[in-house]
Structure formats: C-alpha cells, structure tokens
Amino acid sequence: MRLCRTRRTRRSVAVFALASALVLAGCGRSGDGGSDEDSNGQATAAPTAVSADFGDLKQVCRPGNPSGSPAQGVTDKEIKVGTLTDVGFTKKPEFGDVAKVFTAWCNDAGGINGRKLSAAVRDTKLTEVRQRVTEACSEDFALVGGGAGLDALGVRDRLNCLLPEFPAQTATVENQGSDLQISIQPLSPSHWPYEGFYNWLTKEAYPASAGSIGIIAIDAPVTKVSTQRATESLRAIGANVTYTDLYPAAGVSDWTPYAQSIKNKGVKGLVFLGDFRNLAKLEQVLTSLQYKPDWIDANSNAYGPAFLELAGKTALAYQNNLADLGGFHPLETASSSPAVQQMIDLYAKYAPGSKVSFLSLKAFSAWLVFAKAAVACGDNLTRKCLYETAAKETNWAGGGLQAPIDLSQHVPVKCYNVVQATPDGWKPADFKPDTGAYRCDAPATALTGDYGKPLTLADVGKSLNDLR
C-alpha cells in the first residue's frame, strides 16, 4: 500500500509539473498569491461610490433599456459568458475571482447597456477542456477572462460553434492566435515573446553573458519546443546557447548535478523554462556552490511571493533573478498606476481576502475589452458585432493595466518591462524604460523553424461569413 501511494504521489507531481509547463508556454502564471493591497502591501479602503470608469477608460459599463435576445446567452436582462479555469486541479482561483469582481462592479454600474453580466466559471480540472468548451458552446455568448493549460483540446470545438474568446492567457500553439480570439497579450509560434528582454540582457545589461547562455526546461513536449524557439531567438540576436538540459516532470531530488554542469560549462545567462519551485531548489544549490550567472530568467511564472519564500533570502541576495512581465504594470508600483490601484480597490470591495496577482491583471484587461466592445454594440448585441468591434482596438492598454497593443492585427508585442527578485521583494529592474513603466523597442524577428500553427476557422470548414 505504501508503494502505491508513492507512485500516485509521483504521478500527481508529474502532472502538476506538466501543467506548470503548459502555463509557462503561455507566458507564465504568477507565483502563488499576489496582492489585495496597495503598493506598500496594505489593504486599501474601497471607494464608496460606484464609478463606471476604469483607469482612463470612460463608462466601461452603463445602464440602458435593452430588449430582445439577439444572440445565444443574451436576453433582455442578462448576458451569460463563460470563464475557463483549471482551478479544480491547480487550486488557483484567479480567473474566478476576476470574473466575480468584474461582473459585480459592472452590474453595479448598470451592466452592459442595462443587461446584467453573468459569468459561468467552467472548471476544466486540467483535462476536461473539451467538456467545458462544449458546455460553453451550448450556453454562453463568449468566453472571457480565462485560460486552460491544455487549451488546445478545446479549440476545434470553440471554432466549430463560432464562440468568440477573450482569454487572459493562451498556453498551446494551437490556441495562440487562433481565430475568433481577441488576446490582450498576443502570442505566435513564429515569434519568441521575450526577444526584447533577451536583447536587453545580452547587448546592454550583461553583454559578457552573450557567449554562454544555458537553458533548462521541464521534460515535456511543449517546453522542448519552447527551448528550440528560445534558442533560435537568442542566436538571432547574436547570443550563443552553449548548454541545454531537461529535468523530469516528476521533479528532481538533487539539483547538484545540474548546478555542477552549469558551473562547469561557465553559463553566464540562464533561462529556466519550468516550475518556479524547482528553480528555487536549483538556485539554492548554485548558491551553495558559490556559482552566480550574470542573470537568471526566472520568467513571469515566478513573479509572486511564493518564489521569494521558497528561494530564501540567501539565494535571492546572491543570484540575479529577472523576469519580463510582457508589458503589464508591476503590482509593487501600484501607486504609479491609477488603473492597478483601482483594481486593488475593487477587490477590497467585491472580493475581500482575494489576492490580485499578475494573472489577475491580464484577466481584468480581457474583461475590459470585452465589455467595451459589448457596450459599443448597443441593444443588438451579437457575436459578430462583439468580435469585429473588439478587433478594431488599435491602442489597447486596459485603462492603464498594460502597455498599448494593437488588437486589430496579430503582431508581436513591442513593449516589455523587467522586474527583479530581491530579499526585500520584487522590484522594477533598471532596464531603461522609454514609455512610462515600459520599454517599447523589442525586435520582432520571425522564427524560421516549424513550431506548429494556430487553428483557423478554415480548419473546421467555416469562415468569418458564418459568424452571426
């Protein structure tokens, strides 16, 4: 019996690690927890009056006198949308929390032209993506503010039922830039999203590191592809990858062999494509060996208090952990972003005790672009109007939650922002921002490798002419 439990535990750990890898492929999930607090870490008082404005967006939601049922999920009183989440497996409630906060605030402000928003949180439990998408296909107007680690499993079903999606994040190549999708952080198999970050690291901040880059990734198909894409991107900007390795999905009991290899190879810059819990263990061993690369790309998967706690102050003080937030405003400097501070205040009012995380910012931005487009469609709210209106946004910034992006075409994000993990917490790095909190000079080198492609309406025998 003890052996059976051990095998079950190892299998559970491996599946969890794989889920982390899939999320990582979608630009990462912030580390456990975030902030329901102001920039100094203290909860703030929620505003007493309900304003329909958010950041620099005016009247996101508003009252009205709607009539009719112009589309599935839309009645004269309600708009029903779905939010995908893996919460039953990951125990991470961010997407559901954002759905709760946004819909409560929007409804208090009058709803979508008088129609109340209703969010069905659809829990995939990691593997039940098709089942949840099938449910959404039969009930929901759109999918908003969510994501799933195995999102590829549901793309064909979503396209077949012509269901628009406004995801907080996408994880797999099949869904990154798929049709009928409005993404607030567009990804594409043909571009590496961290090229600007790596360009800064290897050409400006730590040029001596360019000749010896190492990549360690979890042993999973998605991260093997990510390793190939990262390697091609690094070589395109003149860097040299001299060391790559994989670690098992079930985890590593002793990171010493990996740390010793990194030291022996003289790795100056380390890219870690895996779960931040394993990165914390690796860094503790590297620190014990007194080996310090010029930089470690901890990625946004580690951005949060959990990584800081696991790594410990000794490793954090010794190693140089950096992460690219992809153009989303850091939570630690909420005082300089009215939109981030307003979101924290809304949490204090509508979900006291829930935490605002990096992923929450992305989900809230997705809800905002959905609501803005839905309001603009007026009383005759259809999927066609919703999608086409949202796709006309050429300077979307989520009210100030993120750097401006063009939603009218699927192009690589030009802006990035770098944070550093220190014994005193995460802080903005000195990366020479040129547009507020961001730096917007990221190159966009097209990758030449065959890394797959997103699914289209044509793949299911449909076209935009079928959208109603």
Coordinates of C-alpha atoms in Angstrom, one line a residue:
M1 CA 0.0 0.0 0.0
R2 CA 2.8 2.4 0.8
L3 CA 4.3 1.8 -2.7
C4 CA 1.0 2.5 -4.4
R5 CA 0.8 5.8 -2.5
T6 CA 4.3 6.7 -3.6
R7 CA 3.6 6.0 -7.2
R8 CA 0.4 8.0 -7.0
T9 CA 2.2 10.9 -5.4
R10 CA 4.9 10.9 -8.1
R11 CA 2.3 10.8 -10.8
S12 CA 0.5 13.7 -9.3
V13 CA 3.7 15.7 -9.0
A14 CA 4.5 14.9 -12.6
V15 CA 1.1 16.0 -13.9
F16 CA 1.3 19.2 -11.8
A17 CA 4.7 20.0 -13.3
L18 CA 3.4 19.4 -16.8
A19 CA 0.5 21.8 -16.1
S20 CA 3.0 24.3 -15.0
A21 CA 5.0 23.8 -18.2
L22 CA 1.9 24.3 -20.3
V23 CA 1.0 27.5 -18.5
L24 CA 4.6 28.6 -18.8
A25 CA 4.3 28.2 -22.6
G26 CA 1.6 30.8 -22.4
C27 CA 3.9 33.4 -20.8
G28 CA 3.5 32.1 -17.3
R29 CA 1.3 32.2 -14.3
S30 CA 2.4 34.4 -11.4
G31 CA 3.6 32.6 -8.3
D32 CA 1.1 31.7 -5.6
G33 CA -0.7 34.7 -4.4
G34 CA -0.3 38.3 -5.3
S35 CA -1.7 41.4 -3.7
D36 CA -5.0 42.6 -2.4
E37 CA -3.1 45.5 -1.1
D38 CA -1.6 48.9 -2.1
S39 CA 1.9 49.4 -3.3
N40 CA 3.2 49.2 0.3
G41 CA 1.4 45.9 0.9
Q42 CA -1.5 47.3 2.9
A43 CA -5.2 46.7 2.1
T44 CA -6.9 49.9 0.9
A45 CA -10.4 51.2 1.5
A46 CA -12.7 50.6 -1.4
P47 CA -14.4 53.6 -2.9
T48 CA -17.9 54.1 -1.6
A49 CA -19.4 55.3 -4.9
V50 CA -19.6 53.1 -8.0
S51 CA -17.9 54.7 -11.0
A52 CA -18.4 53.2 -14.5
D53 CA -14.9 54.5 -15.4
F54 CA -11.8 52.4 -15.1
G55 CA -8.4 54.0 -15.4
D56 CA -8.5 56.1 -18.5
L57 CA -11.5 54.2 -19.9
K58 CA -14.8 56.1 -19.6
Q59 CA -18.1 54.4 -18.9
V60 CA -17.0 50.8 -19.4
C61 CA -20.4 49.7 -18.2
R62 CA -23.7 51.7 -18.2
P63 CA -27.4 51.4 -17.7
G64 CA -30.0 51.1 -20.5
N65 CA -33.3 49.7 -21.6
P66 CA -32.4 46.5 -23.6
S67 CA -34.9 44.4 -25.4
G68 CA -34.9 41.1 -27.3
S69 CA -32.5 38.1 -27.4
P70 CA -30.2 38.8 -30.4
A71 CA -27.7 36.0 -29.6
Q72 CA -27.2 32.9 -27.6
G73 CA -26.6 33.8 -24.0
V74 CA -28.1 37.2 -24.4
T75 CA -31.6 38.1 -23.2
D76 CA -33.3 41.4 -22.4
K77 CA -32.0 41.1 -18.9
E78 CA -28.7 39.1 -19.0
I79 CA -25.5 38.3 -20.8
K80 CA -24.1 34.9 -20.0
V81 CA -20.4 34.3 -20.6
G82 CA -18.0 31.5 -19.6
T83 CA -14.7 31.7 -17.9
L84 CA -12.3 28.7 -18.4
T85 CA -10.1 27.7 -15.5
D86 CA -8.1 24.8 -14.2
V87 CA -8.9 25.7 -10.6
G88 CA -10.1 22.1 -9.7
F89 CA -6.6 20.9 -10.4
T90 CA -4.3 23.9 -9.7
K91 CA -6.3 25.3 -6.8
K92 CA -5.6 28.8 -8.3
P93 CA -8.7 30.9 -8.1
E94 CA -7.6 34.0 -10.1
F95 CA -9.8 33.7 -13.1
G96 CA -12.9 33.0 -11.0
D97 CA -12.0 35.9 -8.7
V98 CA -11.7 38.3 -11.5
A99 CA -15.0 37.2 -13.0
K100 CA -16.6 37.8 -9.7
V101 CA -15.1 41.2 -9.2
F102 CA -15.6 42.5 -12.7
T103 CA -19.2 41.3 -13.1
A104 CA -20.2 42.7 -9.6
W105 CA -18.6 46.1 -10.4
C106 CA -20.0 46.3 -13.9
N107 CA -23.5 45.3 -12.8
D108 CA -23.4 47.9 -10.0
A109 CA -22.5 50.4 -12.7
G110 CA -25.5 49.5 -14.8
G111 CA -24.3 46.4 -16.7
I112 CA -23.9 46.2 -20.4
N113 CA -26.4 48.8 -21.6
G114 CA -28.7 47.6 -18.8
R115 CA -28.1 43.9 -19.3
K116 CA -26.5 42.2 -16.3
L117 CA -23.4 40.2 -16.7
S118 CA -23.4 36.6 -15.5
A119 CA -20.2 34.5 -15.5
A120 CA -20.2 30.7 -15.5
V121 CA -16.8 29.6 -14.2
R122 CA -16.1 26.5 -16.2
D123 CA -13.6 24.3 -14.4
T124 CA -11.6 22.0 -16.7
K125 CA -9.8 20.2 -13.8
L126 CA -6.9 20.4 -16.3
T127 CA -8.0 17.6 -18.6
E128 CA -11.8 18.3 -19.2
V129 CA -11.3 21.1 -21.6
R130 CA -13.5 19.8 -24.4
Q131 CA -16.3 19.1 -21.9
R132 CA -16.3 22.7 -20.6
V133 CA -16.0 24.2 -24.1
T134 CA -18.9 22.0 -25.3
E135 CA -21.0 23.4 -22.4
A136 CA -20.0 26.9 -23.3
C137 CA -20.9 26.3 -26.9
S138 CA -24.4 25.5 -25.9
E139 CA -25.0 28.2 -23.3
D140 CA -22.5 31.1 -23.4
F141 CA -22.3 34.2 -25.5
A142 CA -18.5 34.3 -25.4
L143 CA -15.5 33.0 -23.3
V144 CA -14.0 35.8 -21.3
G145 CA -11.0 36.3 -18.9
G146 CA -9.9 32.7 -18.5
G147 CA -7.5 30.1 -19.8
A148 CA -6.6 26.4 -19.6
G149 CA -3.2 24.6 -19.6
L150 CA -4.4 22.1 -22.2
D151 CA -6.4 24.7 -24.2
A152 CA -5.5 23.0 -27.5
L153 CA -8.1 20.3 -26.6
G154 CA -11.0 22.8 -27.0
V155 CA -10.0 25.0 -29.9
R156 CA -11.7 23.0 -32.7
D157 CA -15.0 22.8 -30.7
R158 CA -14.9 26.5 -30.0
L159 CA -14.3 27.4 -33.6
N160 CA -16.9 24.9 -34.8
C161 CA -19.6 26.6 -32.7
L162 CA -18.3 30.1 -33.6
L163 CA -17.6 31.1 -30.0
P164 CA -15.5 34.2 -29.5
E165 CA -12.8 34.1 -26.9
F166 CA -11.2 36.9 -24.9
P167 CA -8.6 34.9 -22.9
A168 CA -6.4 36.0 -20.1
Q169 CA -3.7 33.8 -21.4
T170 CA -3.2 31.1 -24.0
A171 CA -0.9 28.1 -23.5
T172 CA -0.5 26.0 -26.6
V173 CA 0.5 26.7 -30.2
E174 CA -2.9 25.5 -31.5
N175 CA -4.7 28.3 -29.5
Q176 CA -2.1 31.1 -29.6
G177 CA -3.6 33.4 -32.2
S178 CA -6.4 31.1 -33.2
D179 CA -9.4 32.5 -35.0
L180 CA -12.3 34.4 -33.2
Q181 CA -9.8 35.3 -30.4
I182 CA -9.0 38.7 -29.0
S183 CA -5.9 38.4 -27.0
I184 CA -4.6 41.1 -24.7
Q185 CA -1.1 39.6 -24.9
P186 CA -0.9 38.1 -28.4
L187 CA 1.5 35.2 -28.9
S188 CA 2.5 33.5 -32.0
P189 CA 4.6 30.3 -32.8
S190 CA 6.5 32.4 -35.3
H191 CA 7.9 34.9 -32.8
W192 CA 9.5 34.4 -29.3
P193 CA 7.8 36.8 -26.9
Y194 CA 10.9 37.5 -24.9
E195 CA 13.1 38.8 -27.7
G196 CA 13.2 42.3 -26.4
F197 CA 14.1 41.1 -22.9
Y198 CA 16.9 38.9 -24.2
N199 CA 18.2 41.7 -26.4
W200 CA 18.5 44.0 -23.4
L201 CA 20.1 41.3 -21.3
T202 CA 22.8 40.2 -23.8
K203 CA 23.5 43.5 -25.5
E204 CA 23.1 46.2 -22.8
A205 CA 22.8 44.9 -19.3
Y206 CA 25.2 41.9 -19.4
P207 CA 27.0 41.8 -22.7
A208 CA 29.6 39.4 -21.4
S209 CA 26.8 36.8 -21.0
A210 CA 26.0 36.6 -24.7
G211 CA 28.7 34.0 -25.4
S212 CA 27.4 31.4 -22.9
I213 CA 23.7 31.0 -22.4
G214 CA 22.2 28.0 -20.8
I215 CA 18.6 26.7 -20.9
I216 CA 17.0 24.2 -18.5
A217 CA 13.5 23.1 -19.3
I218 CA 11.0 20.6 -17.9
D219 CA 10.9 17.4 -19.9
A220 CA 7.6 17.9 -21.8
P221 CA 6.7 18.4 -25.5
V222 CA 5.6 22.0 -25.1
T223 CA 8.8 23.1 -23.3
K224 CA 11.0 21.2 -25.7
V225 CA 9.5 23.3 -28.5
S226 CA 9.9 26.4 -26.3
T227 CA 13.6 25.6 -25.9
Q228 CA 14.0 25.4 -29.6
R229 CA 12.2 28.7 -30.1
A230 CA 14.2 30.4 -27.4
T231 CA 17.5 29.1 -28.8
E232 CA 16.7 30.3 -32.3
S233 CA 15.7 33.7 -30.9
L234 CA 18.8 34.1 -28.9
R235 CA 21.0 33.2 -31.8
A236 CA 19.1 35.7 -34.0
I237 CA 20.2 38.5 -31.7
G238 CA 23.8 37.3 -31.6
A239 CA 23.9 35.2 -28.4
N240 CA 25.3 31.7 -28.2
V241 CA 23.5 28.8 -26.4
T242 CA 26.2 26.6 -25.0
Y243 CA 24.2 24.4 -22.6
T244 CA 20.7 22.9 -22.6
D245 CA 19.2 20.2 -20.3
L246 CA 15.9 18.8 -19.3
Y247 CA 14.6 17.8 -15.9
P248 CA 11.9 15.2 -15.3
A249 CA 8.3 16.3 -14.9
A250 CA 8.2 14.5 -11.5
G251 CA 10.8 16.8 -10.2
V252 CA 14.4 16.4 -9.1
S253 CA 15.5 15.1 -5.7
D254 CA 19.0 16.5 -6.0
W255 CA 19.8 19.5 -8.2
T256 CA 23.6 19.2 -7.6
P257 CA 24.4 17.5 -11.0
Y258 CA 22.5 20.3 -12.9
A259 CA 24.2 23.0 -10.9
Q260 CA 27.6 21.5 -11.3
S261 CA 27.0 21.3 -15.1
I262 CA 26.0 24.9 -15.2
K263 CA 29.2 25.8 -13.3
N264 CA 31.4 23.6 -15.4
K265 CA 30.0 25.0 -18.6
G266 CA 30.6 28.5 -17.4
V267 CA 27.0 29.5 -18.1
K268 CA 26.7 33.3 -17.8
G269 CA 23.0 33.7 -18.5
L270 CA 20.4 31.0 -17.5
V271 CA 16.9 30.6 -19.0
F272 CA 14.7 28.4 -16.8
L273 CA 11.6 27.0 -18.5
G274 CA 9.8 25.2 -15.7
D275 CA 8.1 25.4 -12.4
F276 CA 9.4 28.1 -10.0
R277 CA 9.5 25.6 -7.1
N278 CA 12.2 23.7 -9.0
L279 CA 14.0 26.9 -9.9
A280 CA 14.2 27.8 -6.2
K281 CA 15.8 24.5 -5.4
L282 CA 18.3 24.8 -8.2
E283 CA 19.3 28.3 -7.1
Q284 CA 19.9 27.2 -3.5
V285 CA 22.4 24.6 -4.8
L286 CA 24.1 27.1 -7.2
T287 CA 24.5 29.4 -4.2
S288 CA 25.9 26.6 -2.1
L289 CA 28.5 26.0 -4.9
Q290 CA 29.2 29.8 -4.9
Y291 CA 28.3 30.0 -8.6
K292 CA 26.5 33.0 -9.9
P293 CA 25.5 33.5 -13.5
D294 CA 25.2 37.1 -14.6
W295 CA 21.5 36.7 -14.8
I296 CA 18.7 34.1 -14.4
D297 CA 15.5 34.4 -16.4
A298 CA 13.1 33.2 -13.8
N299 CA 10.2 34.2 -16.1
S300 CA 6.8 35.6 -15.0
N301 CA 5.9 32.1 -13.7
A302 CA 8.0 33.0 -10.7
Y303 CA 6.6 36.5 -10.3
G304 CA 4.9 36.5 -6.9
P305 CA 5.6 36.0 -3.2
A306 CA 5.8 32.2 -3.3
F307 CA 9.0 32.0 -5.3
L308 CA 10.6 34.6 -2.9
E309 CA 9.7 32.4 0.1
L310 CA 10.9 29.2 -1.4
A311 CA 14.2 30.6 -2.7
G312 CA 15.0 32.2 0.6
K313 CA 16.9 35.4 1.3
T314 CA 20.4 33.9 0.9
A315 CA 19.8 32.7 -2.7
L316 CA 17.9 35.9 -3.5
A317 CA 20.7 38.1 -2.3
Y318 CA 23.3 36.0 -4.2
Q319 CA 21.6 35.3 -7.5
N320 CA 20.3 37.8 -10.0
N321 CA 16.7 36.8 -10.8
L322 CA 14.9 38.7 -13.5
A323 CA 11.5 38.3 -15.2
D324 CA 9.8 40.0 -18.2
L325 CA 6.2 40.9 -17.4
G326 CA 5.4 41.4 -21.1
G327 CA 4.1 44.9 -20.8
F328 CA 1.8 44.6 -17.7
H329 CA 2.3 47.0 -14.9
P330 CA 4.1 45.7 -11.8
L331 CA 1.9 45.3 -8.7
E332 CA 4.6 46.6 -6.5
T333 CA 4.3 50.1 -8.0
A334 CA 0.5 50.3 -8.0
S335 CA 0.8 53.9 -6.6
S336 CA 2.1 55.0 -10.0
S337 CA -0.7 53.3 -11.9
P338 CA -4.3 54.6 -11.2
A339 CA -5.7 51.5 -13.0
V340 CA -3.8 49.0 -10.9
Q341 CA -4.7 50.8 -7.7
Q342 CA -8.4 50.9 -8.8
M343 CA -8.3 47.2 -9.4
I344 CA -6.9 46.6 -6.0
D345 CA -9.7 48.8 -4.5
L346 CA -12.4 46.9 -6.4
Y347 CA -11.0 43.7 -5.0
A348 CA -11.2 45.2 -1.5
K349 CA -14.9 45.9 -2.1
Y350 CA -16.1 42.9 -4.1
A351 CA -13.8 40.1 -3.1
P352 CA -12.2 41.0 0.3
G353 CA -9.5 38.4 1.1
S354 CA -8.9 37.5 -2.5
K355 CA -5.5 38.4 -4.0
V356 CA -4.6 40.4 -7.0
S357 CA -1.9 38.7 -9.0
F358 CA -0.1 39.2 -12.3
L359 CA -2.5 36.8 -13.9
S360 CA -5.4 38.8 -12.4
L361 CA -4.2 41.9 -14.3
K362 CA -4.3 40.1 -17.6
A363 CA -7.8 38.6 -16.9
F364 CA -9.2 42.0 -15.9
S365 CA -7.9 43.6 -19.1
A366 CA -9.6 40.8 -21.1
W367 CA -12.9 41.6 -19.4
L368 CA -12.5 45.3 -20.1
V369 CA -12.0 44.9 -23.8
F370 CA -15.0 42.5 -23.9
A371 CA -17.2 45.0 -22.0
K372 CA -16.1 48.0 -24.1
A373 CA -16.9 46.2 -27.3
A374 CA -20.2 44.8 -26.0
V375 CA -21.4 48.3 -24.9
A376 CA -20.4 49.7 -28.3
C377 CA -22.7 47.2 -30.0
G378 CA -25.7 48.6 -28.3
D379 CA -29.0 46.8 -27.9
N380 CA -28.4 44.4 -30.9
L381 CA -25.5 42.6 -29.2
T382 CA -24.3 39.8 -31.5
R383 CA -21.1 37.7 -31.6
K384 CA -20.3 39.2 -35.0
C385 CA -20.6 42.8 -33.7
L386 CA -18.7 41.9 -30.5
Y387 CA -15.7 40.3 -32.3
E388 CA -15.5 42.9 -35.1
T389 CA -15.7 45.8 -32.6
A390 CA -13.1 44.5 -30.3
A391 CA -10.8 43.7 -33.3
K392 CA -10.8 47.5 -34.2
E393 CA -8.9 48.4 -31.0
T394 CA -5.5 49.7 -32.2
N395 CA -4.2 51.1 -29.0
W396 CA -5.5 48.9 -26.2
A397 CA -4.0 49.5 -22.7
G398 CA -6.6 48.1 -20.4
G399 CA -7.3 51.5 -18.9
G400 CA -3.6 51.6 -17.9
L401 CA -3.0 48.0 -16.8
Q402 CA -0.7 47.4 -19.6
A403 CA 1.4 48.9 -22.4
P404 CA -0.6 49.8 -25.5
I405 CA -1.1 47.0 -28.1
D406 CA -2.8 46.8 -31.4
L407 CA -5.7 44.2 -31.3
S408 CA -6.6 44.9 -35.0
Q409 CA -3.8 42.6 -36.2
H410 CA -1.9 39.7 -34.6
V411 CA 1.5 41.2 -34.2
P412 CA 4.3 40.6 -31.6
V413 CA 4.2 42.8 -28.5
K414 CA 6.7 45.6 -28.8
C415 CA 6.8 46.6 -25.1
Y416 CA 8.3 44.8 -22.2
N417 CA 9.2 45.5 -18.6
V418 CA 11.6 43.8 -16.3
V419 CA 11.3 43.1 -12.6
Q420 CA 14.0 41.7 -10.2
A421 CA 13.6 39.4 -7.3
T422 CA 15.4 40.6 -4.2
P423 CA 15.4 39.7 -0.5
D424 CA 13.0 42.6 0.0
G425 CA 10.6 41.5 -2.7
W426 CA 10.1 42.0 -6.4
K427 CA 11.2 45.4 -7.7
P428 CA 11.4 47.1 -11.2
A429 CA 14.9 46.5 -12.7
D430 CA 16.9 49.2 -14.3
F431 CA 16.0 48.3 -17.9
K432 CA 15.8 51.9 -19.3
P433 CA 12.0 52.2 -19.8
D434 CA 11.1 54.7 -22.6
T435 CA 7.3 54.7 -22.4
G436 CA 6.1 55.1 -18.8
A437 CA 6.8 51.9 -17.0
Y438 CA 7.7 50.1 -20.2
R439 CA 10.4 49.8 -22.9
C440 CA 8.9 49.6 -26.4
D441 CA 11.8 48.8 -28.7
A442 CA 11.5 45.0 -28.8
P443 CA 12.6 43.5 -32.1
A444 CA 10.3 41.1 -33.8
T445 CA 12.4 38.5 -35.6
A446 CA 10.4 35.9 -37.5
L447 CA 11.5 32.4 -36.5
T448 CA 12.2 30.0 -39.3
G449 CA 11.7 26.7 -37.5
D450 CA 8.5 24.7 -37.9
Y451 CA 6.9 25.1 -34.4
G452 CA 3.3 24.5 -35.4
K453 CA 0.5 26.9 -36.1
P454 CA -2.8 28.1 -34.5
L455 CA -6.1 26.7 -35.7
T456 CA -8.3 28.7 -38.0
L457 CA -12.0 28.6 -39.0
A458 CA -11.0 27.0 -42.2
D459 CA -9.6 24.1 -40.3
V460 CA -13.2 23.3 -39.2
G461 CA -14.8 24.1 -42.5
K462 CA -16.0 27.6 -41.6
S463 CA -15.2 31.2 -42.2
L464 CA -16.0 34.7 -40.7
N465 CA -19.0 34.8 -43.0
D466 CA -20.6 32.2 -40.8
L467 CA -20.3 34.4 -37.7
R468 CA -23.6 36.0 -36.7

